[in-house]
Coordinates of C-alpha atoms and ligand atoms in Angstrom, one line a residue:
M542 CA 0.1 -0.1 0.2
D543 CA 1.2 3.5 -0.6
A544 CA 2.2 6.1 2.1
E545 CA 1.1 8.9 -0.2
P546 CA -2.5 10.5 -0.2
T547 CA -4.6 7.7 -2.1
S548 CA -7.3 10.4 -2.8
Q549 CA -5.5 13.3 -4.2
T550 CA -8.7 15.4 -4.4
L551 CA -10.7 15.5 -1.7
P552 CA -14.7 15.0 -2.0
T553 CA -16.4 18.6 -1.0
A554 CA -19.2 16.9 0.7
V555 CA -19.8 13.3 2.6
T556 CA -22.0 11.6 4.5
H557 CA -19.8 10.3 7.1
L558 CA -16.8 11.5 7.9
V559 CA -14.1 9.5 9.7
V560 CA -11.2 10.7 11.7
G561 CA -8.2 8.5 11.7
A562 CA -7.2 5.2 10.2
G563 CA -6.0 3.2 13.5
F564 CA -8.5 0.5 14.5
A565 CA -11.2 2.7 15.4
G566 CA -11.0 4.9 12.0
L567 CA -10.3 1.4 9.7
G568 CA -13.1 -0.6 11.8
A569 CA -15.6 2.2 11.4
A570 CA -14.7 1.9 7.6
I571 CA -15.2 -1.2 6.9
R572 CA -18.6 -1.9 8.7
L573 CA -19.8 1.4 7.2
D574 CA -19.1 0.1 4.0
E575 CA -20.8 -3.5 5.0
A576 CA -23.4 -1.6 6.0
G577 CA -23.9 -0.2 2.6
E578 CA -23.4 3.5 4.0
S579 CA -20.3 3.9 1.2
D580 CA -20.2 7.5 1.0
F581 CA -17.5 8.2 3.6
L582 CA -14.3 9.3 3.6
V583 CA -11.4 8.6 6.3
I584 CA -8.5 11.6 6.7
E585 CA -5.6 10.5 7.9
K586 CA -3.0 13.0 9.2
D587 CA -0.2 10.8 8.8
G588 CA 0.8 8.2 5.5
D589 CA -0.8 5.0 6.3
V590 CA -2.9 3.1 8.4
G591 CA -2.6 1.8 11.9
G592 CA -2.7 4.7 13.9
T593 CA -0.7 3.5 17.3
W594 CA 0.9 0.6 16.1
R595 CA 2.1 2.7 13.1
A596 CA 3.4 5.5 15.4
N597 CA 5.4 3.4 18.1
T598 CA 8.1 2.2 16.6
Y599 CA 10.6 2.1 18.9
P600 CA 12.3 -1.2 20.1
G601 CA 10.6 -3.9 22.1
A602 CA 7.2 -2.3 21.1
A603 CA 4.5 -4.9 21.4
C604 CA 1.1 -5.5 22.6
D605 CA 0.5 -6.5 26.5
V606 CA -2.9 -7.7 25.1
P607 CA -2.4 -11.4 24.1
S608 CA -2.6 -11.6 20.4
Q609 CA -6.0 -14.1 20.3
L610 CA -8.0 -10.8 21.4
Y611 CA -6.0 -8.4 20.2
S612 CA -7.8 -8.1 16.4
F613 CA -11.2 -7.2 14.8
S614 CA -13.6 -10.3 15.4
F615 CA -14.5 -10.2 11.7
A616 CA -11.0 -10.8 10.9
P617 CA -8.7 -12.7 12.5
N618 CA -5.5 -13.5 12.2
P619 CA -3.9 -17.2 11.4
E620 CA -0.3 -15.4 11.0
W621 CA 0.3 -13.8 14.8
T622 CA 3.3 -16.0 15.7
R623 CA 3.7 -15.4 19.1
S624 CA 0.9 -15.2 22.5
F625 CA 1.7 -11.4 22.9
S626 CA 2.5 -9.6 19.3
P627 CA 4.6 -6.8 18.7
Q628 CA 4.3 -4.0 17.2
P629 CA 5.3 -4.9 13.1
E630 CA 3.3 -8.0 13.3
I631 CA 0.2 -5.9 14.4
H632 CA 0.9 -3.3 11.8
A633 CA 1.4 -5.5 9.1
Y634 CA -2.0 -6.7 10.3
L635 CA -3.7 -3.8 10.1
R636 CA -2.2 -3.3 6.4
R637 CA -3.4 -6.2 5.7
V638 CA -7.1 -6.2 6.6
A639 CA -7.1 -2.3 5.0
R640 CA -5.9 -3.6 1.7
E641 CA -8.2 -6.7 2.1
S642 CA -11.5 -4.8 2.7
G643 CA -11.6 -2.7 -0.4
V644 CA -12.3 0.4 1.5
L645 CA -9.0 2.5 1.1
D646 CA -10.1 4.3 -2.1
R647 CA -12.0 6.2 0.6
F648 CA -8.8 7.4 3.0
A649 CA -6.9 10.6 2.2
F650 CA -3.8 10.3 4.5
G651 CA -1.5 13.4 4.9
T652 CA -5.3 15.1 6.3
T653 CA -5.1 16.8 9.3
L654 CA -8.5 17.5 10.8
E655 CA -7.7 21.6 11.9
E656 CA -11.1 22.4 12.6
A657 CA -14.6 21.4 12.8
R658 CA -17.7 23.0 13.3
Y659 CA -21.6 22.4 13.0
D660 CA -23.5 24.1 11.2
E661 CA -26.7 24.4 13.4
V662 CA -28.8 25.3 10.0
A663 CA -27.7 23.3 7.6
R664 CA -27.0 20.6 10.4
R665 CA -23.9 19.2 9.0
W666 CA -20.4 19.0 10.4
V667 CA -18.2 21.8 8.5
V668 CA -14.5 20.3 8.7
R669 CA -11.3 22.4 7.9
T670 CA -8.4 20.1 6.9
S671 CA -4.9 20.5 5.7
R672 CA -6.0 19.9 2.2
G673 CA -9.2 21.8 2.2
E674 CA -12.8 22.2 3.5
I675 CA -15.2 19.1 3.9
T676 CA -19.0 18.7 4.7
A677 CA -20.2 15.7 5.9
T678 CA -23.9 14.8 8.0
T679 CA -21.4 12.7 11.1
L680 CA -18.5 13.2 12.1
I681 CA -16.6 9.5 13.5
S682 CA -13.6 10.4 15.3
G683 CA -11.2 7.8 15.9
S684 CA -8.1 9.7 16.5
G685 CA -6.9 7.6 19.6
G686 CA -7.1 8.6 23.5
L687 CA -3.2 7.7 23.6
S688 CA -1.9 9.7 20.0
E689 CA -0.6 12.9 21.4
P690 CA 2.7 12.9 23.0
R691 CA 3.5 14.5 26.4
L692 CA 6.5 16.3 26.9
P693 CA 7.9 16.9 30.5
E694 CA 8.0 20.5 31.2
I695 CA 11.7 20.5 32.9
E696 CA 13.8 23.7 33.0
G697 CA 15.9 24.1 30.0
I698 CA 14.6 21.2 27.9
E699 CA 14.7 23.2 25.0
D700 CA 18.5 24.0 25.5
F701 CA 19.8 20.2 25.6
R702 CA 22.0 20.2 22.6
G703 CA 22.0 16.4 22.5
E704 CA 19.1 14.4 20.9
L705 CA 15.9 14.5 22.3
F706 CA 12.9 12.5 21.5
H707 CA 9.6 11.3 22.3
S708 CA 9.0 7.2 22.7
A709 CA 6.0 7.6 20.0
R710 CA 8.3 9.6 17.9
W711 CA 11.3 7.3 17.6
D712 CA 13.8 8.6 15.8
H713 CA 15.6 5.9 14.1
D714 CA 18.2 7.9 12.3
V715 CA 20.1 8.7 16.1
D716 CA 22.3 5.5 16.7
L717 CA 22.5 4.9 20.8
A718 CA 25.4 2.9 20.1
G719 CA 28.1 3.4 22.7
N720 CA 26.3 6.7 23.7
R721 CA 25.5 8.2 27.1
V722 CA 21.6 7.7 27.1
A723 CA 18.9 8.7 29.6
V724 CA 15.8 7.4 29.6
I725 CA 12.6 9.3 31.4
G726 CA 9.5 7.8 32.6
T727 CA 8.9 4.2 33.8
G728 CA 5.4 3.4 32.1
A729 CA 4.4 0.6 29.9
S730 CA 6.4 2.4 26.8
S731 CA 9.6 2.8 28.8
I732 CA 9.7 -1.0 30.4
Q733 CA 9.7 -2.3 26.5
L734 CA 12.4 -0.2 25.3
V735 CA 14.9 0.3 28.3
P736 CA 16.0 -3.9 27.9
E737 CA 16.8 -2.8 24.1
V738 CA 18.7 0.2 25.2
A739 CA 20.6 -1.0 27.4
K740 CA 22.0 -3.5 24.9
V741 CA 23.7 -0.9 22.6
A742 CA 24.1 2.5 25.2
A743 CA 27.6 2.9 26.7
H744 CA 25.5 3.6 29.7
L745 CA 22.2 4.4 30.3
D746 CA 20.4 6.3 33.1
V747 CA 16.5 5.5 33.8
H748 CA 14.4 8.4 35.4
Q749 CA 11.6 7.1 37.3
R750 CA 9.2 9.5 39.0
T751 CA 7.1 6.3 40.4
A752 CA 8.0 2.6 40.5
P753 CA 5.2 0.3 38.0
Y754 CA 4.2 -3.0 39.5
V755 CA 6.0 -5.2 36.6
I756 CA 5.0 -9.0 36.6
P757 CA 6.0 -11.7 34.7
R758 CA 5.6 -11.8 30.8
N759 CA 3.8 -15.3 29.9
D760 CA 5.0 -15.2 26.0
R761 CA 5.7 -17.6 23.5
R762 CA 5.8 -18.8 20.1
Y763 CA 3.2 -20.7 18.9
T764 CA 4.0 -24.0 17.5
R765 CA 4.0 -25.1 13.9
V766 CA 1.1 -27.2 14.6
E767 CA -0.9 -24.1 16.6
R768 CA -0.6 -22.1 13.7
L769 CA -1.6 -24.9 11.0
L770 CA -4.6 -24.9 13.3
F771 CA -5.1 -21.5 13.4
R772 CA -5.5 -21.0 9.3
H773 CA -7.3 -24.2 8.8
V774 CA -9.3 -24.7 11.7
P775 CA -10.8 -21.5 12.5
A776 CA -12.6 -23.1 15.4
V777 CA -9.2 -23.3 16.8
Q778 CA -8.7 -19.6 17.4
K779 CA -11.8 -19.0 17.8
A780 CA -11.5 -21.1 21.1
Y781 CA -8.6 -19.4 21.9
R782 CA -9.9 -16.4 21.5
T783 CA -12.7 -17.0 23.3
A784 CA -10.3 -18.5 26.5
T785 CA -8.0 -15.3 26.4
Y786 CA -11.7 -13.2 26.5
W787 CA -13.1 -14.9 30.0
G788 CA -9.3 -15.1 31.2
R789 CA -9.2 -11.4 31.2
E790 CA -12.7 -10.5 32.2
S791 CA -12.6 -12.5 35.3
Y792 CA -9.6 -9.6 36.8
V793 CA -12.2 -7.0 36.5
P794 CA -13.6 -7.5 39.9
A795 CA -10.1 -7.0 41.1
F796 CA -9.9 -3.6 39.6
V797 CA -13.3 -2.6 40.3
R798 CA -14.6 -3.8 43.5
Q799 CA -12.5 -6.4 45.3
P800 CA -8.8 -5.0 45.3
R801 CA -7.2 -7.8 47.8
L802 CA -8.2 -10.1 44.7
A803 CA -5.1 -8.9 42.6
L804 CA -2.8 -10.4 45.7
P805 CA -1.0 -13.3 43.5
A806 CA -0.4 -10.5 40.8
K807 CA 1.7 -8.6 43.8
K808 CA 3.4 -11.2 45.1
A809 CA 4.2 -12.2 41.1
A810 CA 5.6 -8.4 40.8
L811 CA 7.4 -8.6 43.7
L812 CA 8.9 -12.3 42.9
N813 CA 9.9 -10.6 39.5
I814 CA 11.9 -8.0 41.4
A815 CA 13.8 -10.7 43.5
R816 CA 14.5 -12.6 40.2
G817 CA 15.5 -9.5 38.3
I818 CA 18.0 -7.8 40.6
P819 CA 20.1 -9.2 43.3
D820 CA 20.5 -5.8 44.9
P821 CA 18.5 -5.3 47.6
E822 CA 18.9 -1.6 47.6
L823 CA 17.8 -1.3 43.7
R824 CA 15.0 -3.6 44.8
A825 CA 13.7 -1.3 46.9
R826 CA 13.5 1.7 45.0
V827 CA 11.6 -0.5 42.5
T828 CA 9.2 -2.0 44.8
P829 CA 6.0 0.0 44.2
D830 CA 4.4 2.1 47.4
Y831 CA 0.5 2.2 46.2
E832 CA -1.6 -0.9 45.6
I833 CA -1.5 -2.8 42.3
G834 CA -3.7 -1.9 39.7
C835 CA -3.8 1.5 40.7
K836 CA -1.5 2.3 37.5
R837 CA -1.6 0.1 34.7
I838 CA 0.0 -2.9 35.5
L839 CA 3.0 -3.7 33.3
I840 CA 4.3 -7.1 31.8
S841 CA 8.1 -7.8 31.4
N842 CA 10.6 -10.3 31.8
T843 CA 13.5 -8.4 30.7
Y844 CA 12.9 -4.6 32.3
Y845 CA 14.8 -5.6 35.9
P846 CA 17.4 -7.5 35.0
A847 CA 18.0 -4.6 32.3
L848 CA 18.4 -2.2 35.5
A849 CA 20.5 -4.3 37.3
R850 CA 23.5 -4.3 34.4
D851 CA 26.5 -2.6 35.4
H852 CA 26.2 -0.1 33.0
V853 CA 22.4 1.2 33.7
D854 CA 21.5 3.3 36.8
L855 CA 18.0 3.8 38.0
V856 CA 17.9 7.6 39.4
T857 CA 14.9 8.4 41.8
D858 CA 16.0 11.8 42.5
P859 CA 13.4 14.3 40.6
I860 CA 14.6 16.1 37.6
V861 CA 15.0 19.7 38.4
R862 CA 16.8 21.0 35.4
I863 CA 18.5 20.3 31.6
T864 CA 21.2 21.6 30.3
G865 CA 22.9 21.8 26.9
D866 CA 24.6 18.2 27.8
S867 CA 23.3 16.7 31.1
I868 CA 20.3 16.4 33.2
V869 CA 20.5 17.6 37.3
T870 CA 19.0 15.9 39.5
A871 CA 17.5 17.6 42.8
D872 CA 20.3 15.9 45.2
G873 CA 22.8 18.5 43.1
T874 CA 23.9 15.5 40.7
E875 CA 24.5 16.1 37.1
R876 CA 24.3 13.3 34.7
P877 CA 26.1 13.9 31.1
V878 CA 24.3 12.4 28.4
D879 CA 24.1 12.4 24.7
V880 CA 20.4 11.3 24.1
I881 CA 17.5 11.7 25.9
I882 CA 14.3 9.7 25.5
V883 CA 11.3 10.9 27.0
A884 CA 9.0 8.2 27.5
T885 CA 6.3 10.3 29.7
G886 CA 3.6 9.4 28.0
F887 CA 0.0 11.3 26.0
H888 CA -2.6 14.0 26.3
T889 CA -5.4 11.5 27.9
T890 CA -7.9 13.7 29.9
E891 CA -7.3 16.6 27.7
Q892 CA -7.5 15.2 24.5
P893 CA -6.0 17.9 22.0
I894 CA -8.9 17.2 18.7
A895 CA -11.6 18.5 21.9
E896 CA -10.4 21.5 21.2
R897 CA -11.0 21.6 17.3
I898 CA -14.3 20.1 17.8
H899 CA -17.0 23.1 17.9
G900 CA -20.4 22.2 18.4
R901 CA -24.0 23.8 19.0
G902 CA -23.3 27.6 19.7
G903 CA -19.5 27.3 18.6
R904 CA -18.4 26.2 21.9
T905 CA -15.4 23.5 21.8
L906 CA -15.8 19.6 23.1
A907 CA -12.8 21.5 25.5
E908 CA -14.7 24.6 26.8
V909 CA -17.7 22.5 27.6
W910 CA -15.8 19.5 29.5
A911 CA -13.4 22.6 31.1
D912 CA -15.3 21.8 34.7
T913 CA -16.6 18.4 34.3
G914 CA -13.8 17.0 33.0
M915 CA -14.5 14.4 30.1
A916 CA -18.0 13.4 29.7
S917 CA -20.2 11.6 27.1
Y918 CA -23.0 9.3 27.2
K919 CA -21.9 6.0 26.4
G920 CA -18.7 7.3 25.7
T921 CA -19.6 7.6 22.2
T922 CA -21.9 10.6 21.9
T923 CA -22.0 14.5 23.9
H924 CA -25.0 16.9 24.6
G925 CA -24.3 19.6 22.5
F926 CA -22.1 18.1 19.6
P927 CA -25.4 16.7 17.2
N928 CA -24.0 13.7 15.0
L929 CA -20.9 13.1 16.5
F930 CA -19.6 10.0 17.8
Q931 CA -16.5 9.4 19.1
L932 CA -14.6 6.1 19.3
V933 CA -12.3 5.3 22.3
G934 CA -14.7 8.5 24.2
A935 CA -14.7 9.5 27.6
N936 CA -14.6 6.2 30.1
T937 CA -13.9 3.6 27.1
G938 CA -10.6 2.9 28.2
L939 CA -9.7 -0.6 29.7
G940 CA -6.6 -1.4 32.0
H941 CA -7.2 -5.4 31.9
S942 CA -8.4 -6.5 28.2
S943 CA -8.9 -5.1 24.6
M944 CA -9.5 -1.9 23.4
V945 CA -10.8 -3.3 20.1
F946 CA -13.6 -5.5 21.3
I947 CA -14.8 -1.7 22.9
I948 CA -14.4 -0.2 20.0
E949 CA -16.3 -2.6 18.0
S950 CA -19.3 -2.2 20.5
Q951 CA -19.2 1.4 19.7
I952 CA -18.9 1.3 16.0
A953 CA -22.3 -1.6 16.0
Y954 CA -23.6 1.3 18.4
V955 CA -22.5 4.3 15.7
L956 CA -24.2 2.1 12.8
D957 CA -27.3 1.5 14.2
A958 CA -27.5 5.4 15.4
I959 CA -27.4 5.8 11.6
A960 CA -29.6 3.3 10.6
T961 CA -32.3 4.8 13.2
M962 CA -31.5 8.4 11.4
R963 CA -32.6 6.9 8.1
I964 CA -35.9 4.8 8.9
H965 CA -36.8 8.0 10.9
R966 CA -35.6 10.5 8.8
Y967 CA -33.7 12.5 11.1
A968 CA -31.2 15.3 10.4
A969 CA -29.6 15.0 13.7
L970 CA -29.5 13.3 17.1
E971 CA -27.6 14.4 20.1
P972 CA -28.3 12.6 23.6
R973 CA -30.7 14.5 26.4
R974 CA -28.9 16.4 29.1
D975 CA -30.3 14.6 31.8
V976 CA -29.7 11.0 30.5
Q977 CA -26.1 11.9 29.9
D978 CA -25.5 13.6 33.2
A979 CA -27.4 10.5 34.4
W980 CA -25.0 8.2 32.9
N981 CA -21.9 10.0 34.7
R982 CA -22.9 10.1 37.8
D983 CA -23.2 6.1 37.4
L984 CA -20.1 6.2 36.0
Q985 CA -18.5 8.2 38.9
R986 CA -20.4 6.7 41.8
R987 CA -19.1 3.3 40.7
M988 CA -15.4 5.1 40.5
R989 CA -14.8 5.6 43.9
R990 CA -14.7 2.0 45.0
T991 CA -12.1 0.8 42.3
V992 CA -8.6 0.5 42.9
W993 CA -7.9 3.8 40.6
S994 CA -9.5 5.7 43.1
T995 CA -8.7 3.7 46.4
G996 CA -5.1 2.5 45.6
G997 CA -3.4 5.6 46.9
C998 CA -1.8 6.5 43.2
A999 CA -1.6 9.4 40.9
S1000 CA -2.3 8.3 37.1
W1001 CA -2.8 8.9 33.5
Y1002 CA -6.4 7.6 34.4
L1003 CA -7.5 11.0 36.6
D1004 CA -7.9 14.4 35.1
A1005 CA -7.1 17.5 36.9
H1006 CA -10.0 17.5 39.3
G1007 CA -8.7 13.5 40.2
R1008 CA -12.0 12.9 38.3
N1009 CA -11.1 9.5 36.5
T1010 CA -12.3 10.1 32.9
T1011 CA -10.5 7.9 31.3
L1012 CA -11.9 4.1 32.3
W1013 CA -14.6 2.1 32.0
P1014 CA -15.7 0.7 35.5
R1015 CA -17.3 -2.3 34.7
A1016 CA -17.1 -5.6 32.6
T1017 CA -17.0 -5.4 29.0
F1018 CA -19.6 -7.6 28.5
T1019 CA -21.6 -4.7 30.0
F1020 CA -20.5 -2.3 28.0
R1021 CA -21.5 -4.2 24.8
S1022 CA -24.7 -4.8 26.0
L1023 CA -25.4 -1.5 26.9
L1024 CA -24.2 -0.1 23.5
A1025 CA -25.9 -3.1 21.6
R1026 CA -29.1 -1.2 20.4
F1027 CA -29.2 2.4 19.3
D1028 CA -31.3 4.2 22.3
V1029 CA -33.4 6.6 20.6
E1030 CA -35.0 7.4 23.4
A1031 CA -31.9 8.8 24.8
Y1032 CA -31.8 11.3 22.2
D1033 CA -32.7 14.6 21.2
V1034 CA -33.7 14.1 17.5
E1035 CA -34.6 16.8 14.7
A1036 CA -36.4 15.6 11.7
H1037 CA -35.1 16.3 8.1
R1038 CA -37.3 19.4 6.9
T1039 CA -39.8 18.4 4.1
D1040 CA -37.8 20.1 1.3
E1041 CA -34.3 18.7 2.5
R1042 CA -32.0 16.8 0.5
I1043 CA -31.4 13.4 2.3
P1044 CA -27.8 12.4 2.2
A1045 CA -26.5 9.2 -0.2
Ligands
NAP236 P1 2.5 6.2 30.8 O1 2.2 5.1 31.4 O2 1.9 7.6 30.8 O3 3.9 6.7 31.7 C1 4.5 7.9 31.3 C2 6.0 7.8 32.5 O4 6.5 9.0 32.2 C3 5.7 7.8 33.6 O5 6.5 6.7 34.5 C4 5.6 8.8 34.4 O6 5.9 9.0 36.0 C5 7.0 9.9 34.0 N1 6.9 10.7 33.8 C6 5.9 11.8 33.1 N2 6.0 13.2 33.2 C7 7.1 13.3 33.8 C8 8.4 14.4 34.2 N3 7.6 15.3 33.9 N4 8.9 14.1 34.9 C9 9.5 12.1 35.3 N5 8.9 11.7 34.8 C10 7.7 11.5 34.0 O7 3.3 6.6 29.2 P2 3.1 5.0 28.4 O8 4.3 4.2 28.9 O9 3.7 5.6 27.0 O10 2.2 4.6 28.4 C11 0.6 5.1 28.2 C12 -0.5 4.0 27.8 O11 -0.2 3.5 26.6 C13 0.0 2.9 28.9 O12 -0.9 2.9 30.0 C14 -1.0 1.8 27.7 O13 -2.0 1.7 27.8 C15 -0.4 2.2 26.6 N6 0.4 1.5 26.1 C16 0.9 0.2 26.1 C17 1.7 -0.8 25.8 C18 1.2 -2.5 25.0 O14 0.6 -2.8 24.8 N7 2.4 -2.8 25.9 C19 2.9 -0.1 25.3 C20 3.2 1.0 25.3 C21 1.9 1.9 25.7 P3 4.6 8.9 36.8 O15 3.8 7.3 37.2 O16 4.7 9.4 38.4 O17 3.5 9.9 36.3

């Protein structure tokens, strides 16, 4: 597939405009097409499909959700080589699905959404992109919850004269071999790339602000027989997927109700430290002081042994300043460094795209959410933003299972909404304020007893007000059942005028 734009001239009007070509946008495009809603365009700022799996190319990038569950239900992948897939395999899978689905002719790569405004008279979205203006009846955003890198605000960072890049914008032109490297952050990305960087760097400083829990990664290669079965007996792969799904779902009570059910995982994490690190002083410094599950539980067999290597230092004194060629910590130590890798995560609770989407009265999502934090209905639709559907919206994230399951649940809901609009000749729909408020009150009530609230940590799950507006606090099958039917009674609707042209 070309990395160049596949659609050289943008249409000026489409029925559905989809933003982003990751799992969400690609899945939406395929399902729209299958449903006969073929008048759509997918705009993607980059040059390829894949979303997060195209953007994150750092060494060691892999998924920590088992491969069998990390694919579209309608496009199983018998080609997985391992039980946890590395990034290149997932990206290749998405490219293949895109190619074979026959929808790529409606993808405009290299096209960025700059601003979207809802026209209340025409009842259409007017979207300014980097390549021209497009109007659309529905705006379906699949722009991703973990796509905008968050750079740390550290004094002097802009004065650093060496190489500096974010884990999600890996600079493959920088040769780390023989260099002094610093990694800032010890989250999911960091613990995957640190062992790889340690293999080549002359010296590595890992700057830890909060110790993560890291349990063993039970990854293995699939045997030849398994792969043959996946290819020729689809029921076998289906059975693996089902077993994985229910295995993962069994973790939910430990997160949302009974944190002590996570005790075996905590023991496994502490054993992982003991196995990987001989030095008791270093062991103590990597041992978390909050409850397991409060932050995302990470998986690795190689992270702790990497920290224990002679040329790797774990630095726990806070960074106070970056100079032209060093990092200075609060204890006064200055560590010379050639390359800084910031593995400091993403903008999660204040999504930059929220500043670009203007609903009724011209107000942006960011303005509407300034006081409440991200708040939508069923994580998909938002009062004041008619015909806007957000995939991976507020409170749809997971700490334990596959986001693809959530995305597919949302896509089905969106398709049912679109079918409802067609059947009843609705020009616009948006969730009722009272229904949306009740939905969010219920979510926040449930949040109170989860380990994300009670576990004694700060995390990217929480916004500036301490509200968890990112995660889904119930079973994923509950999410799916709540979105199984488009509940039009929860919506304010506007009918088409009799003289109005109904979109194709
Ligand atoms: P992250 O989990 O948000 O971790 C960011 C790290 O940077 C944390 O250790 C954080 O410390 C630290 N940090 C942030 N600002 C800092 C500062 N100013 N000074 C020092 N340290 C700072 O980000 P991520 O590792 O990129 O992962 C984000 C999410 O992406 C994950 O939770 C996961 O959902 C997903 N992901 C998944 C995989 C996978 O499937 N294997 C891999 C990568 C990412 P604190 O803990 O103190 O805030």
